[in-house]
Amino acid sequence: TRILLPEPEQMTSCIKFMDEAMQLMENPLDYLHDQQDFLVVGVVGSQGVGKSTILSLLASNDA
């Protein structure tokens, strides 16, 4: 059984989740609470381990 998801709407701007001091911003929390039809994916790792490659593959972009 395949689950077909609707095409996501294109974001018109980015959302900053953390400030320069690595503190969580308050405004994105309001947005995330109000908009519940989204998926957040984060990848953490050392330089050169393939974070961008993994995300590109997940997004079906050419790596």
Short mmCIF file of N, CA and C in Angstrom, two decimals:
data_model
loop_
_atom_site.label_atom_id
_atom_site.label_comp_id
_atom_site.label_asym_id
_atom_site.label_seq_id
_atom_site.Cartn_x
_atom_site.Cartn_y
_atom_site.Cartn_z
N THR A 1 0.84 -1.18 0.00
CA THR A 1 0.00 0.00 0.00
C THR A 1 0.89 1.24 0.00
N ARG A 2 0.62 2.14 -0.91
CA ARG A 2 1.37 3.39 -0.98
C ARG A 2 0.51 4.51 -0.43
N ILE A 3 1.13 5.38 0.31
CA ILE A 3 0.45 6.56 0.82
C ILE A 3 0.89 7.74 -0.01
N LEU A 4 -0.04 8.40 -0.65
CA LEU A 4 0.27 9.57 -1.46
C LEU A 4 0.05 10.82 -0.63
N LEU A 5 1.09 11.60 -0.53
CA LEU A 5 1.01 12.85 0.22
C LEU A 5 0.77 14.00 -0.73
N PRO A 6 0.05 15.02 -0.31
CA PRO A 6 -0.15 16.18 -1.18
C PRO A 6 1.17 16.92 -1.38
N GLU A 7 1.28 17.59 -2.51
CA GLU A 7 2.47 18.38 -2.80
C GLU A 7 2.59 19.49 -1.76
N PRO A 8 3.77 19.65 -1.16
CA PRO A 8 3.93 20.73 -0.17
C PRO A 8 3.94 22.09 -0.84
N GLU A 9 3.43 23.09 -0.13
CA GLU A 9 3.48 24.45 -0.65
C GLU A 9 4.90 24.97 -0.55
N GLN A 10 5.29 25.77 -1.52
CA GLN A 10 6.63 26.36 -1.54
C GLN A 10 6.72 27.46 -0.49
N MET A 11 7.73 27.39 0.36
CA MET A 11 7.95 28.45 1.35
C MET A 11 8.48 29.68 0.64
N THR A 12 8.04 30.84 1.07
CA THR A 12 8.51 32.08 0.46
C THR A 12 9.70 32.68 1.20
N SER A 13 9.95 32.21 2.41
CA SER A 13 11.12 32.67 3.16
C SER A 13 11.52 31.58 4.15
N CYS A 14 12.72 31.68 4.65
CA CYS A 14 13.18 30.68 5.61
C CYS A 14 12.75 31.08 7.03
N ILE A 15 12.83 30.13 7.93
CA ILE A 15 12.50 30.37 9.33
C ILE A 15 13.76 30.09 10.14
N LYS A 16 14.17 31.04 10.94
CA LYS A 16 15.36 30.88 11.78
C LYS A 16 14.92 30.29 13.12
N PHE A 17 15.44 29.12 13.44
CA PHE A 17 15.07 28.44 14.67
C PHE A 17 15.99 28.77 15.84
N MET A 18 17.27 29.06 15.54
CA MET A 18 18.23 29.32 16.61
C MET A 18 19.00 30.60 16.31
N ASP A 19 19.35 31.32 17.37
CA ASP A 19 20.14 32.54 17.18
C ASP A 19 21.64 32.21 17.22
N GLU A 20 22.46 33.24 17.15
CA GLU A 20 23.91 33.05 17.11
C GLU A 20 24.46 32.40 18.37
N ALA A 21 23.76 32.54 19.49
CA ALA A 21 24.17 31.92 20.75
C ALA A 21 23.61 30.51 20.91
N MET A 22 23.04 29.97 19.81
CA MET A 22 22.44 28.63 19.80
C MET A 22 21.25 28.51 20.75
N GLN A 23 20.53 29.62 20.94
CA GLN A 23 19.32 29.63 21.75
C GLN A 23 18.11 29.54 20.82
N LEU A 24 17.11 28.79 21.22
CA LEU A 24 15.91 28.62 20.42
C LEU A 24 15.13 29.93 20.35
N MET A 25 14.77 30.34 19.14
CA MET A 25 14.01 31.57 18.94
C MET A 25 12.55 31.32 19.32
N GLU A 26 11.82 32.35 19.72
CA GLU A 26 10.43 32.20 20.13
C GLU A 26 9.47 32.22 18.95
N ASN A 27 9.70 33.06 17.95
CA ASN A 27 8.77 33.19 16.83
C ASN A 27 8.53 31.88 16.07
N PRO A 28 9.56 31.08 15.79
CA PRO A 28 9.29 29.82 15.09
C PRO A 28 8.40 28.89 15.89
N LEU A 29 8.49 28.95 17.22
CA LEU A 29 7.64 28.09 18.03
C LEU A 29 6.17 28.42 17.83
N ASP A 30 5.85 29.71 17.71
CA ASP A 30 4.47 30.11 17.43
C ASP A 30 4.03 29.57 16.07
N TYR A 31 4.89 29.70 15.07
CA TYR A 31 4.57 29.20 13.72
C TYR A 31 4.35 27.69 13.75
N LEU A 32 5.25 26.97 14.40
CA LEU A 32 5.12 25.51 14.44
C LEU A 32 3.87 25.08 15.19
N HIS A 33 3.48 25.83 16.19
CA HIS A 33 2.26 25.50 16.93
C HIS A 33 1.02 25.74 16.08
N ASP A 34 1.02 26.83 15.29
CA ASP A 34 -0.14 27.18 14.47
C ASP A 34 -0.24 26.33 13.21
N GLN A 35 0.88 26.01 12.58
CA GLN A 35 0.91 25.25 11.33
C GLN A 35 1.33 23.82 11.64
N GLN A 36 0.41 22.88 11.51
CA GLN A 36 0.75 21.51 11.88
C GLN A 36 0.83 20.58 10.69
N ASP A 37 0.90 21.14 9.48
CA ASP A 37 1.02 20.30 8.29
C ASP A 37 2.43 20.43 7.70
N PHE A 38 3.43 20.07 8.48
CA PHE A 38 4.82 20.21 8.05
C PHE A 38 5.64 19.06 8.62
N LEU A 39 6.83 18.94 8.10
CA LEU A 39 7.79 17.96 8.59
C LEU A 39 9.13 18.64 8.74
N VAL A 40 9.75 18.50 9.88
CA VAL A 40 11.07 19.09 10.12
C VAL A 40 12.09 17.97 10.19
N VAL A 41 13.14 18.10 9.40
CA VAL A 41 14.22 17.12 9.40
C VAL A 41 15.51 17.85 9.72
N GLY A 42 16.25 17.35 10.67
CA GLY A 42 17.55 17.94 11.02
C GLY A 42 18.64 16.89 10.93
N VAL A 43 19.79 17.29 10.49
CA VAL A 43 20.93 16.38 10.39
C VAL A 43 22.12 17.05 11.07
N VAL A 44 22.74 16.33 11.99
CA VAL A 44 23.89 16.85 12.71
C VAL A 44 25.06 15.90 12.47
N GLY A 45 26.23 16.46 12.22
CA GLY A 45 27.41 15.63 12.03
C GLY A 45 28.62 16.46 11.70
N SER A 46 29.76 15.83 11.72
CA SER A 46 31.02 16.50 11.42
C SER A 46 31.09 16.89 9.95
N GLN A 47 32.02 17.78 9.65
CA GLN A 47 32.22 18.24 8.28
C GLN A 47 32.64 17.07 7.40
N GLY A 48 32.00 16.98 6.23
CA GLY A 48 32.40 15.98 5.25
C GLY A 48 31.83 14.59 5.43
N VAL A 49 30.85 14.41 6.32
CA VAL A 49 30.30 13.07 6.54
C VAL A 49 29.10 12.75 5.66
N GLY A 50 28.61 13.73 4.89
CA GLY A 50 27.51 13.47 3.95
C GLY A 50 26.15 13.98 4.37
N LYS A 51 26.11 14.98 5.24
CA LYS A 51 24.82 15.52 5.69
C LYS A 51 24.01 16.06 4.52
N SER A 52 24.63 16.87 3.69
CA SER A 52 23.93 17.46 2.54
C SER A 52 23.50 16.38 1.55
N THR A 53 24.33 15.37 1.38
CA THR A 53 23.99 14.28 0.47
C THR A 53 22.75 13.54 0.94
N ILE A 54 22.69 13.24 2.23
CA ILE A 54 21.52 12.55 2.79
C ILE A 54 20.27 13.39 2.60
N LEU A 55 20.35 14.69 2.91
CA LEU A 55 19.18 15.56 2.77
C LEU A 55 18.77 15.69 1.31
N SER A 56 19.72 15.76 0.41
CA SER A 56 19.40 15.84 -1.02
C SER A 56 18.70 14.57 -1.48
N LEU A 57 19.16 13.43 -1.01
CA LEU A 57 18.51 12.17 -1.38
C LEU A 57 17.09 12.10 -0.82
N LEU A 58 16.90 12.55 0.41
CA LEU A 58 15.56 12.56 0.99
C LEU A 58 14.62 13.49 0.23
N ALA A 59 15.16 14.60 -0.27
CA ALA A 59 14.36 15.58 -1.00
C ALA A 59 14.27 15.25 -2.48
N SER A 60 14.86 14.13 -2.89
CA SER A 60 14.88 13.70 -4.29
C SER A 60 15.59 14.70 -5.19
N ASN A 61 16.56 15.42 -4.66
CA ASN A 61 17.40 16.31 -5.45
C ASN A 61 18.63 15.54 -5.90
N ASP A 62 19.26 16.00 -6.96
CA ASP A 62 20.52 15.39 -7.38
C ASP A 62 21.59 15.73 -6.36
N ALA A 63 22.26 14.72 -5.84
CA ALA A 63 23.30 14.93 -4.82
C ALA A 63 24.58 15.45 -5.42
#
